[in-house]
Coordinates of C-alpha atoms in Angstrom, one line a residue:
M17 CA 4.5 27.4 -14.5
R18 CA 1.6 29.2 -12.9
K19 CA -0.5 29.2 -10.3
I20 CA -3.7 27.5 -10.7
Q21 CA -6.4 30.1 -9.7
S22 CA -9.2 28.4 -7.7
T23 CA -12.9 29.8 -8.6
I24 CA -13.9 27.3 -5.0
N25 CA -16.3 29.2 -3.3
A26 CA -15.7 27.2 0.1
S27 CA -18.9 29.5 1.9
S28 CA -21.1 28.3 -1.1
A29 CA -24.3 25.3 0.1
E30 CA -22.8 23.3 -2.4
F31 CA -19.4 23.2 -1.4
R32 CA -20.8 22.5 2.3
R33 CA -22.9 19.6 1.1
N34 CA -20.0 18.0 -0.8
F35 CA -17.6 18.3 2.5
A36 CA -19.8 16.7 4.6
H37 CA -20.2 13.8 2.7
N38 CA -17.1 12.9 1.7
K39 CA -15.7 13.8 4.6
R40 CA -17.7 11.2 6.3
L41 CA -16.3 9.1 3.6
A42 CA -12.7 9.3 5.0
A43 CA -14.5 8.7 8.2
E44 CA -15.9 5.6 6.9
F45 CA -12.8 4.5 5.6
R46 CA -10.6 5.6 8.3
E47 CA -12.9 3.3 10.5
R48 CA -12.3 -0.1 8.0
Q49 CA -8.8 0.6 7.9
E50 CA -8.4 1.3 11.6
A51 CA -10.4 -2.4 12.2
A52 CA -8.5 -4.5 9.6
R53 CA -5.2 -3.3 10.7
H54 CA -6.0 -3.6 14.8
S55 CA -9.3 -5.3 14.9
R56 CA -8.4 -9.5 16.2
P57 CA -10.3 -12.2 18.2
A58 CA -8.7 -12.1 21.9
R59 CA -7.9 -15.5 21.5
D60 CA -5.6 -14.7 18.9
L61 CA -3.7 -12.2 20.4
A62 CA -2.8 -13.9 23.3
R63 CA -1.9 -17.0 21.6
I64 CA 0.7 -15.0 19.8
A65 CA 1.6 -12.9 23.0
K66 CA 2.2 -16.5 24.7
Q67 CA 4.6 -17.4 22.2
G68 CA 6.6 -14.4 22.8
K69 CA 5.9 -12.6 19.5
M70 CA 5.4 -9.6 18.2
R71 CA 2.2 -8.8 16.6
P72 CA 3.0 -7.7 12.4
R73 CA 3.0 -4.1 12.7
E74 CA 5.0 -4.0 15.6
R75 CA 7.5 -5.4 14.4
I76 CA 7.4 -3.3 10.8
E77 CA 7.7 -0.1 13.1
K78 CA 10.7 -1.3 14.8
L79 CA 12.4 -2.2 10.8
I80 CA 11.9 1.2 9.3
D81 CA 13.8 4.2 10.4
P82 CA 12.7 6.4 12.9
G83 CA 10.5 9.0 11.8
T84 CA 9.9 7.8 8.2
P85 CA 6.6 7.0 5.9
F86 CA 5.5 3.6 5.6
L87 CA 2.7 3.7 2.2
E88 CA 1.2 0.4 3.2
L89 CA -1.1 -1.0 0.2
S90 CA -4.0 -2.6 0.2
S91 CA -4.6 -2.1 3.4
L92 CA -8.3 -3.5 3.1
A93 CA -7.9 -5.9 0.2
A94 CA -10.1 -9.2 1.1
N95 CA -12.9 -6.8 2.9
M96 CA -15.7 -8.4 1.1
A97 CA -14.1 -12.0 0.3
Y98 CA -14.1 -15.4 2.7
G99 CA -16.8 -13.5 5.5
G100 CA -14.4 -10.8 6.4
E101 CA -12.1 -13.6 8.1
A102 CA -9.2 -12.3 6.3
P103 CA -8.6 -8.5 7.3
S104 CA -6.2 -7.0 4.9
A105 CA -5.9 -10.1 3.1
S106 CA -3.9 -12.3 6.4
C107 CA -1.1 -10.1 5.6
I108 CA 0.7 -6.6 5.2
A109 CA 2.4 -5.2 1.8
G110 CA 4.5 -1.5 1.9
I111 CA 7.3 1.1 1.1
G112 CA 9.2 1.6 3.7
I113 CA 13.0 3.3 4.4
V114 CA 15.5 0.8 5.9
A115 CA 18.8 1.9 6.8
G116 CA 18.2 4.7 4.6
K117 CA 17.0 2.6 1.7
E118 CA 13.4 2.4 -0.1
T119 CA 12.3 -0.9 0.3
M120 CA 9.0 -3.1 -0.3
I121 CA 8.6 -5.0 2.9
R122 CA 6.1 -8.0 3.1
A123 CA 4.8 -9.5 6.6
D124 CA 2.7 -12.3 7.3
D125 CA -0.2 -11.6 9.5
C126 CA 0.7 -14.7 12.6
T127 CA -2.8 -12.9 13.8
V128 CA -5.2 -14.2 11.0
K129 CA -5.2 -18.0 11.0
G130 CA -1.4 -18.3 11.9
G131 CA -0.9 -16.1 8.9
A132 CA -2.9 -18.3 6.5
W133 CA -2.3 -17.6 3.1
Y134 CA -5.9 -17.4 1.2
P135 CA -6.5 -17.0 -2.7
L136 CA -5.9 -13.2 -2.2
T137 CA -3.4 -13.5 0.3
V138 CA -1.3 -14.9 -2.2
K139 CA -2.7 -12.8 -5.3
K140 CA -1.2 -9.6 -2.7
I141 CA 2.2 -10.7 -2.4
V142 CA 2.3 -11.3 -6.0
R143 CA 1.7 -8.0 -6.6
A144 CA 4.0 -6.7 -3.7
L145 CA 6.8 -8.5 -6.2
D146 CA 5.8 -7.3 -9.2
I147 CA 6.0 -3.6 -7.7
A148 CA 9.5 -4.8 -6.4
L149 CA 10.6 -6.0 -10.1
E150 CA 9.1 -3.2 -11.8
N151 CA 10.7 -0.9 -9.6
R152 CA 14.0 -2.4 -8.6
L153 CA 13.3 -2.4 -4.5
P154 CA 14.9 -4.4 -2.4
V155 CA 12.4 -6.9 -0.9
I156 CA 12.2 -7.9 3.4
H157 CA 10.0 -10.7 4.1
L158 CA 8.7 -11.0 7.9
C159 CA 8.2 -14.5 7.7
D160 CA 5.3 -16.3 10.1
S161 CA 2.8 -18.5 7.4
A162 CA 1.0 -22.0 8.7
G163 CA 1.0 -21.5 4.9
G164 CA -1.4 -22.1 2.3
F165 CA -5.4 -21.9 3.7
L166 CA -6.2 -25.8 2.3
P167 CA -10.0 -25.6 2.3
L168 CA -9.4 -23.2 -0.7
Q169 CA -6.1 -25.0 -2.4
A170 CA -7.5 -25.4 -5.5
E171 CA -7.5 -21.2 -6.1
L172 CA -4.0 -21.1 -4.6
F173 CA -1.4 -24.1 -5.9
P174 CA -1.7 -24.4 -10.1
D175 CA -2.3 -21.6 -12.2
R176 CA -0.1 -18.8 -13.7
Q177 CA -0.7 -16.0 -11.0
M178 CA -0.7 -18.2 -8.0
A179 CA 1.2 -19.4 -5.7
G180 CA 4.1 -20.1 -7.5
R181 CA 4.8 -16.7 -8.9
I182 CA 5.6 -15.7 -5.6
F183 CA 8.9 -17.7 -6.1
R184 CA 9.4 -17.1 -10.0
N185 CA 9.0 -13.2 -8.7
Q186 CA 11.6 -13.7 -6.1
S187 CA 14.2 -15.6 -8.4
L188 CA 14.1 -13.1 -10.7
L189 CA 14.8 -10.1 -8.6
S190 CA 17.8 -12.4 -7.7
K191 CA 18.5 -12.5 -11.2
L192 CA 18.6 -8.5 -11.6
G193 CA 20.5 -7.9 -8.2
V194 CA 17.5 -7.2 -6.0
Q195 CA 18.4 -7.8 -2.5
Q196 CA 15.9 -10.0 -0.5
L197 CA 16.3 -11.0 2.9
A198 CA 14.0 -13.0 5.1
L199 CA 13.5 -12.5 9.2
V200 CA 12.0 -15.9 10.1
F201 CA 9.6 -15.4 13.1
G202 CA 7.5 -18.0 13.0
H203 CA 6.7 -21.3 10.6
C204 CA 7.5 -21.2 7.1
T205 CA 5.8 -24.0 5.8
A206 CA 5.7 -26.0 2.2
G207 CA 5.6 -23.7 -0.4
G208 CA 6.1 -20.0 2.2
A209 CA 9.9 -22.9 2.8
Y210 CA 11.5 -21.1 -0.5
I211 CA 10.9 -17.7 0.7
P212 CA 14.0 -17.6 2.9
A213 CA 15.4 -20.1 0.6
L214 CA 15.5 -18.0 -2.4
S215 CA 16.6 -14.6 -0.4
D216 CA 19.7 -13.6 -0.1
Y217 CA 20.0 -13.3 3.4
S218 CA 18.1 -14.8 6.3
V219 CA 17.6 -14.6 9.9
I220 CA 15.7 -17.1 12.0
V221 CA 14.7 -16.9 15.6
R222 CA 15.2 -19.6 18.5
G223 CA 12.1 -21.3 19.5
T224 CA 9.6 -20.2 16.9
G225 CA 11.3 -19.8 14.1
A226 CA 11.3 -22.5 11.3
V227 CA 11.5 -23.5 8.2
F228 CA 10.5 -26.8 6.5
L229 CA 8.4 -28.2 3.7
G230 CA 6.2 -30.6 5.6
G231 CA 6.0 -30.0 9.3
P232 CA 6.0 -33.0 11.5
P233 CA 2.2 -34.1 11.3
L234 CA 2.6 -34.1 7.5
V235 CA 6.2 -36.0 8.0
R236 CA 4.6 -38.2 9.7
A237 CA 1.5 -39.3 7.7
A238 CA 3.6 -39.3 5.0
T239 CA 6.9 -41.2 6.3
G240 CA 5.9 -42.6 9.6
E241 CA 9.0 -40.7 11.2
E242 CA 7.7 -39.0 14.7
V243 CA 10.1 -35.4 14.7
S244 CA 9.8 -32.4 16.7
V245 CA 9.8 -29.0 15.0
E246 CA 13.2 -28.1 16.5
E247 CA 14.2 -31.4 15.1
L248 CA 12.8 -30.7 11.5
G249 CA 13.6 -26.9 10.8
G250 CA 14.5 -25.0 13.9
A251 CA 17.1 -22.6 14.4
E252 CA 19.6 -24.2 15.3
M253 CA 19.3 -27.1 12.6
H254 CA 19.3 -24.4 9.9
T255 CA 21.9 -22.7 11.1
S256 CA 24.6 -25.3 11.9
V257 CA 23.4 -28.1 9.8
S258 CA 21.4 -27.1 6.7
G259 CA 22.4 -23.8 5.9
V260 CA 19.3 -22.4 5.0
C261 CA 19.3 -20.3 7.2
D262 CA 22.4 -17.7 8.3
Y263 CA 21.9 -16.1 11.2
P264 CA 20.4 -17.5 14.7
A265 CA 18.8 -14.3 16.6
A266 CA 17.5 -15.1 20.3
T267 CA 14.5 -12.7 20.4
E268 CA 12.9 -11.0 17.9
E269 CA 14.5 -7.6 18.5
E270 CA 17.8 -9.2 18.1
A271 CA 16.4 -11.0 14.4
I272 CA 15.6 -7.3 13.5
S273 CA 18.6 -5.5 14.4
I274 CA 20.7 -8.2 12.7
G275 CA 18.6 -7.4 9.6
R276 CA 18.9 -3.5 9.5
D277 CA 22.5 -4.4 10.2
I278 CA 22.1 -6.6 6.7
V279 CA 20.7 -3.4 5.0
R280 CA 23.1 -1.1 5.7
L281 CA 25.8 -3.7 3.9
W282 CA 23.4 -3.3 0.7
R283 CA 24.4 -1.0 -2.1
E284 CA 23.5 2.7 -2.7
P285 CA 20.3 2.5 -5.0
N286 CA 21.7 3.6 -8.5
K287 CA 18.7 6.0 -9.3
I288 CA 17.9 7.4 -12.4
A289 CA 18.1 11.2 -13.1
G290 CA 15.1 12.6 -12.9
R291 CA 14.2 16.2 -13.0
R292 CA 13.8 17.3 -9.1
E293 CA 13.3 20.6 -7.6
P294 CA 12.9 21.3 -3.9
A295 CA 9.4 20.7 -3.1
E296 CA 6.6 23.0 -1.7
A297 CA 3.4 22.9 -0.8
P298 CA 0.0 23.1 -2.4
A299 CA -0.8 27.3 -2.4
Y300 CA -4.2 25.6 -1.5
D301 CA -5.4 23.4 1.7
P302 CA -5.7 20.0 0.6
E303 CA -8.5 19.9 3.4
E304 CA -10.7 21.7 0.0
L305 CA -11.0 18.5 -1.7
Y306 CA -13.4 17.3 0.6
G307 CA -15.8 19.9 -1.4
I308 CA -15.0 20.2 -4.4
L309 CA -16.1 16.4 -5.4
P310 CA -19.2 15.9 -5.7
D311 CA -21.9 13.7 -3.0
D312 CA -23.2 12.4 -6.6
I313 CA -21.0 10.3 -9.2
K314 CA -22.9 11.3 -12.5
R315 CA -22.4 15.1 -11.5
Q316 CA -18.8 16.4 -13.2
F317 CA -16.5 18.8 -11.5
E318 CA -13.2 20.6 -12.4
M319 CA -10.0 18.7 -12.1
R320 CA -8.0 21.8 -12.2
E321 CA -9.3 21.9 -8.9
I322 CA -7.7 18.9 -7.8
I323 CA -4.4 19.6 -9.5
A324 CA -4.2 22.7 -7.5
R325 CA -4.7 21.0 -4.6
I326 CA -2.1 18.4 -5.1
V327 CA 1.1 19.5 -6.8
D328 CA 3.9 21.8 -5.2
G329 CA 2.9 25.7 -4.8
S330 CA -0.1 24.8 -7.4
R331 CA 1.2 25.4 -10.2
F332 CA 0.7 24.0 -13.3
H333 CA 1.7 23.8 -16.9
E334 CA -1.3 23.8 -19.4
Y335 CA -0.6 22.0 -22.6
Q336 CA -3.0 23.1 -25.5
P337 CA -5.4 24.3 -23.1
N338 CA -8.3 25.8 -25.9
Y339 CA -7.7 22.3 -27.3
G340 CA -9.5 18.9 -26.5
A341 CA -11.3 21.0 -23.4
T342 CA -12.5 17.2 -22.0
L343 CA -8.9 16.4 -21.1
V344 CA -6.5 18.5 -18.8
C345 CA -2.8 17.8 -19.8
G346 CA 0.0 19.6 -18.4
F347 CA 3.5 19.7 -16.3
A348 CA 4.0 19.8 -12.2
N349 CA 5.7 19.0 -9.5
I350 CA 5.0 16.6 -6.9
W351 CA 7.4 16.9 -3.8
G352 CA 9.7 18.4 -6.0
F353 CA 9.5 16.1 -9.0
K354 CA 8.8 16.4 -12.4
V355 CA 5.2 14.9 -13.7
G356 CA 3.5 14.9 -16.7
I357 CA -0.3 15.1 -15.7
L358 CA -3.9 13.9 -17.7
A359 CA -6.8 14.9 -15.9
N360 CA -10.4 13.9 -17.2
N361 CA -12.8 16.9 -17.2
G362 CA -15.6 14.8 -19.3
V363 CA -15.7 12.3 -21.7
L364 CA -13.5 11.7 -24.3
F365 CA -13.8 13.3 -27.4
N366 CA -11.4 13.1 -30.7
D367 CA -9.9 15.7 -30.2
S368 CA -9.0 15.2 -26.7
S369 CA -8.2 11.5 -27.4
L370 CA -5.7 12.7 -30.1
K371 CA -4.2 15.4 -27.9
G372 CA -3.8 12.7 -25.0
A373 CA -1.5 10.7 -27.1
H374 CA 0.5 13.5 -28.6
F375 CA 1.1 14.6 -24.6
I376 CA 1.7 11.1 -23.5
E377 CA 4.1 10.8 -26.1
L378 CA 5.9 13.8 -25.2
C379 CA 6.7 13.2 -21.8
N380 CA 8.4 10.1 -23.0
Q381 CA 10.5 12.4 -25.1
N382 CA 11.3 14.5 -22.0
E383 CA 11.7 11.1 -20.0
T384 CA 8.9 12.7 -17.6
P385 CA 6.6 10.1 -15.2
L386 CA 3.2 10.3 -16.1
L387 CA 0.1 10.9 -13.4
F388 CA -3.1 10.1 -14.9
L389 CA -6.2 11.7 -12.6
Q390 CA -9.2 9.2 -13.2
N391 CA -13.0 10.9 -13.6
I392 CA -14.1 8.9 -17.0
T393 CA -17.3 8.1 -18.5
G394 CA -15.8 6.6 -21.6
Y395 CA -14.8 7.6 -25.2
M396 CA -17.9 9.6 -26.7
V397 CA -20.2 6.9 -28.7
G398 CA -22.5 7.8 -31.4
R399 CA -22.8 7.9 -35.2
E400 CA -21.2 11.5 -35.7
Y401 CA -18.1 10.6 -33.6
E402 CA -17.9 6.7 -34.7
R403 CA -17.7 8.4 -38.3
R404 CA -14.7 10.9 -37.1
G405 CA -13.4 7.6 -36.2
I406 CA -13.8 8.0 -32.3
T407 CA -11.9 4.2 -32.1
K408 CA -9.6 5.1 -34.2
D409 CA -8.1 7.7 -32.1
G410 CA -9.1 6.2 -28.9
A411 CA -6.8 3.0 -30.0
K412 CA -3.8 5.8 -30.0
M413 CA -4.8 6.9 -27.1
I414 CA -4.1 3.5 -25.8
M415 CA -1.1 2.8 -27.9
A416 CA 1.0 5.9 -27.0
Q417 CA 0.0 4.8 -23.0
S418 CA 0.6 0.9 -23.2
C419 CA 4.0 1.6 -25.4
S420 CA 5.1 4.3 -22.6
R421 CA 8.6 3.6 -21.2
V422 CA 8.3 6.3 -18.3
P423 CA 6.9 5.7 -14.9
K424 CA 3.4 5.5 -14.8
F425 CA 1.0 6.4 -11.7
T426 CA -3.2 6.6 -11.5
V427 CA -5.8 8.0 -9.0
M428 CA -8.9 7.0 -9.8
C429 CA -10.7 10.6 -8.3
N430 CA -14.3 9.0 -8.7
G431 CA -15.7 7.1 -12.2
S432 CA -13.7 5.2 -14.1
F433 CA -15.9 3.6 -16.6
G434 CA -15.7 2.1 -20.0
A435 CA -12.8 2.0 -22.2
G436 CA -11.8 5.7 -21.1
N437 CA -10.3 3.1 -18.0
Y438 CA -8.3 2.0 -20.6
G439 CA -6.7 5.2 -21.8
M440 CA -6.7 6.1 -18.4
C441 CA -4.2 3.8 -17.4
G442 CA -6.0 1.7 -15.5
R443 CA -5.2 -1.4 -14.1
A444 CA -4.3 -3.5 -17.1
Y445 CA -1.7 -1.1 -18.3
D446 CA 1.0 -1.9 -15.6
G447 CA 1.3 1.0 -13.9
R448 CA 3.6 1.3 -11.0
L449 CA 1.0 2.0 -8.6
L450 CA -3.0 2.7 -8.6
F451 CA -4.2 4.2 -5.9
A452 CA -8.5 4.3 -5.5
W453 CA -9.8 7.9 -3.5
P454 CA -13.3 6.3 -1.1
N455 CA -16.0 7.8 -3.1
H456 CA -14.7 5.6 -6.5
Q457 CA -16.8 3.6 -8.7
I458 CA -15.2 1.6 -11.4
G459 CA -17.4 -1.0 -14.1
V460 CA -17.8 -1.9 -18.2
M461 CA -20.6 1.0 -17.6
G462 CA -22.9 2.8 -15.0
G463 CA -25.1 1.0 -12.6
K464 CA -28.3 2.5 -13.6
Q465 CA -26.9 2.0 -17.7
A466 CA -26.4 -1.4 -17.2
A467 CA -29.8 -2.3 -15.2
N468 CA -31.6 -0.3 -18.2
T469 CA -29.6 -1.8 -21.4
L470 CA -30.5 -5.6 -19.5
A471 CA -34.0 -4.7 -19.0
D472 CA -34.1 -3.6 -22.7
V473 CA -32.6 -6.8 -23.5
K474 CA -35.1 -9.3 -21.8
L475 CA -37.9 -7.2 -23.4
N476 CA -36.6 -7.5 -26.8
Q477 CA -36.2 -11.2 -26.4
M478 CA -39.9 -11.7 -25.1
K479 CA -41.4 -8.9 -28.1
R480 CA -38.8 -11.2 -30.9
G481 CA -40.4 -14.7 -28.8
G482 CA -43.8 -13.5 -29.5
E483 CA -44.3 -13.8 -26.2
A484 CA -46.6 -11.6 -23.5
V485 CA -44.7 -8.3 -22.3
D486 CA -44.2 -9.0 -18.7
R487 CA -43.4 -6.2 -17.2
A488 CA -42.8 -7.0 -13.4
L489 CA -39.9 -9.8 -15.0
V490 CA -38.6 -6.8 -17.2
E491 CA -38.3 -5.0 -13.7
R492 CA -37.3 -7.5 -11.6
V493 CA -34.1 -7.9 -14.0
R494 CA -34.0 -4.1 -13.9
E495 CA -33.5 -3.9 -9.9
E496 CA -31.2 -7.2 -9.3
T497 CA -28.5 -5.9 -12.0
L498 CA -28.5 -2.2 -10.3
A499 CA -28.2 -4.2 -7.0
A500 CA -25.3 -6.3 -8.3
Y501 CA -24.0 -3.3 -9.8
Q502 CA -24.1 -1.3 -6.8
E503 CA -22.0 -3.1 -4.8
Q504 CA -19.5 -4.4 -7.6
L505 CA -18.8 -0.8 -8.4
S506 CA -17.6 0.2 -5.0
A507 CA -13.9 1.7 -4.4
Y508 CA -14.6 -1.5 -1.5
Y509 CA -15.0 -4.2 -3.9
S510 CA -12.8 -3.1 -6.2
T511 CA -10.2 -2.7 -3.6
S512 CA -10.8 -6.3 -1.9
E513 CA -10.4 -8.0 -4.7
L514 CA -6.8 -5.8 -5.8
W515 CA -8.5 -4.3 -8.8
D516 CA -5.9 -1.1 -7.0
D517 CA -3.2 -1.1 -4.3
G518 CA -4.9 0.9 -2.2
I519 CA -7.9 3.0 -1.2
I520 CA -6.0 6.7 0.2
D521 CA -8.1 9.8 1.8
P522 CA -7.3 12.3 -0.9
V523 CA -5.8 14.5 1.3
D524 CA -3.0 11.9 1.5
T525 CA -3.0 11.5 -2.4
R526 CA 0.4 14.1 -2.3
N527 CA 2.3 12.2 -0.2
A528 CA 1.4 9.1 -1.3
L529 CA 2.5 10.0 -4.8
G530 CA 5.9 11.4 -3.4
V531 CA 6.9 8.1 -2.0
A532 CA 5.4 6.5 -5.2
I533 CA 7.1 8.6 -7.2
S534 CA 10.8 8.6 -5.9
A535 CA 10.9 5.1 -5.6
S536 CA 10.4 4.4 -9.4
L537 CA 13.4 6.3 -10.3
N538 CA 15.3 3.2 -8.9
A539 CA 14.3 1.0 -11.8
P540 CA 16.3 2.2 -15.9
L541 CA 13.7 3.7 -18.2
G542 CA 12.0 1.1 -21.2
E543 CA 13.1 1.5 -24.6
P544 CA 11.2 3.7 -26.8
G545 CA 9.3 2.8 -29.0
Y546 CA 5.8 2.0 -30.2
G547 CA 3.4 -0.3 -32.1
V548 CA 1.4 0.9 -35.3
F549 CA -1.1 3.9 -35.0
R550 CA -4.1 4.0 -37.1
F551 CA -4.3 7.3 -38.4

């Protein structure tokens, strides 16, 4: 593979302007992430200290192997929901190394409303277990939750992707032989009681750990029975009478130590034979990504320059370099792992759509994971392109991508609009992991286009109805639409709703993808096959 020859002038005024803009966005992201991770009311921190508990992130630090990475997912989930009172959606999830094994770690955050589950908490837990299922990752649950946040119970309980899905996913993991461990540091109440009950192993801390379908207040209200927490669901009862839990621990440190011993006993993963070569750093500084990304979402940039700062040695074997120029396709290594990359260099035309579909087929034939780098305004529209069959050609790309048998990963590098999001493996297409950069925007269309479209619709309604044209009303429709879109298009809104697996700093992309690709190799490839391609 040849090294990409960069043409970036790092001393140009444009580069410096872009660098300052994107560096500021990255710094803002880091500040928001730091607050979500660590900023808590003093009373909540004092409460858990009085109980002799560690903070959830301290537990994770002691659980994972020293000096190994922890790829946290959706660190800013719920950042624009619930008035900001559920940072990180009241739980932590991510991929870490425990006793040498890649593991999905899921921790209740007892510093947020006692670890209560909000609707987005449930969505985040379900997503973490989906990732574990897709990648055959063992799961460690760090349990310390007051149960569902009852004022929002209608959004927690009854539907297909709500709390019941957590326990369904646990059951499917067990069916597949994927191990699970529950470390019970605090209460596991109501549905949360099923987490240790459905795990292969469970450790419970004396004095603070408890597991029950209904706590003492509910038992009293339902039956009139007076019972203490320890009698109802404490460590001694569950490890010596009910058998719900396996090991008692005197302290949280001991519980974590027992947990690590258990994980050491688990079998080694049988990774698929992915092609891997010695890893090599990019030849160009990843910090230059800040200067390459534009300070305006509407301005185009060269995606090969992005690739050059992510892949090993900045080397890239480009496929069909002279055809379908608005979609860059080719092979590279990331941390030694072979990947096939599809990256947008403009709107998708007929030829770029066909090129993408064919390249996806080649990667499936070659058992090469796919990486989609999105900066897409959509598929091309207009009479000429419809006559050429752009809808048909876009559908071919969507078909090839949807039916892929190899792991797929997506990075939202800039804009993601319209059906281009679909062809480039948006959230609906079951990529193993999807990350966004802080500058990212996503929507059916851009804010200005949506505002103009709805303003035109309103204007036409007035004309058809014989009304006098109210220009002030039309302008108000335009302004209100634009304001709503600007909020909902942002990366922070998207990640708040868990439409991605987390915002990451562009300079961290290579490392995040390295962990993700390695974890994906724990699962077997799907069966080859496609649906009907319309020719």
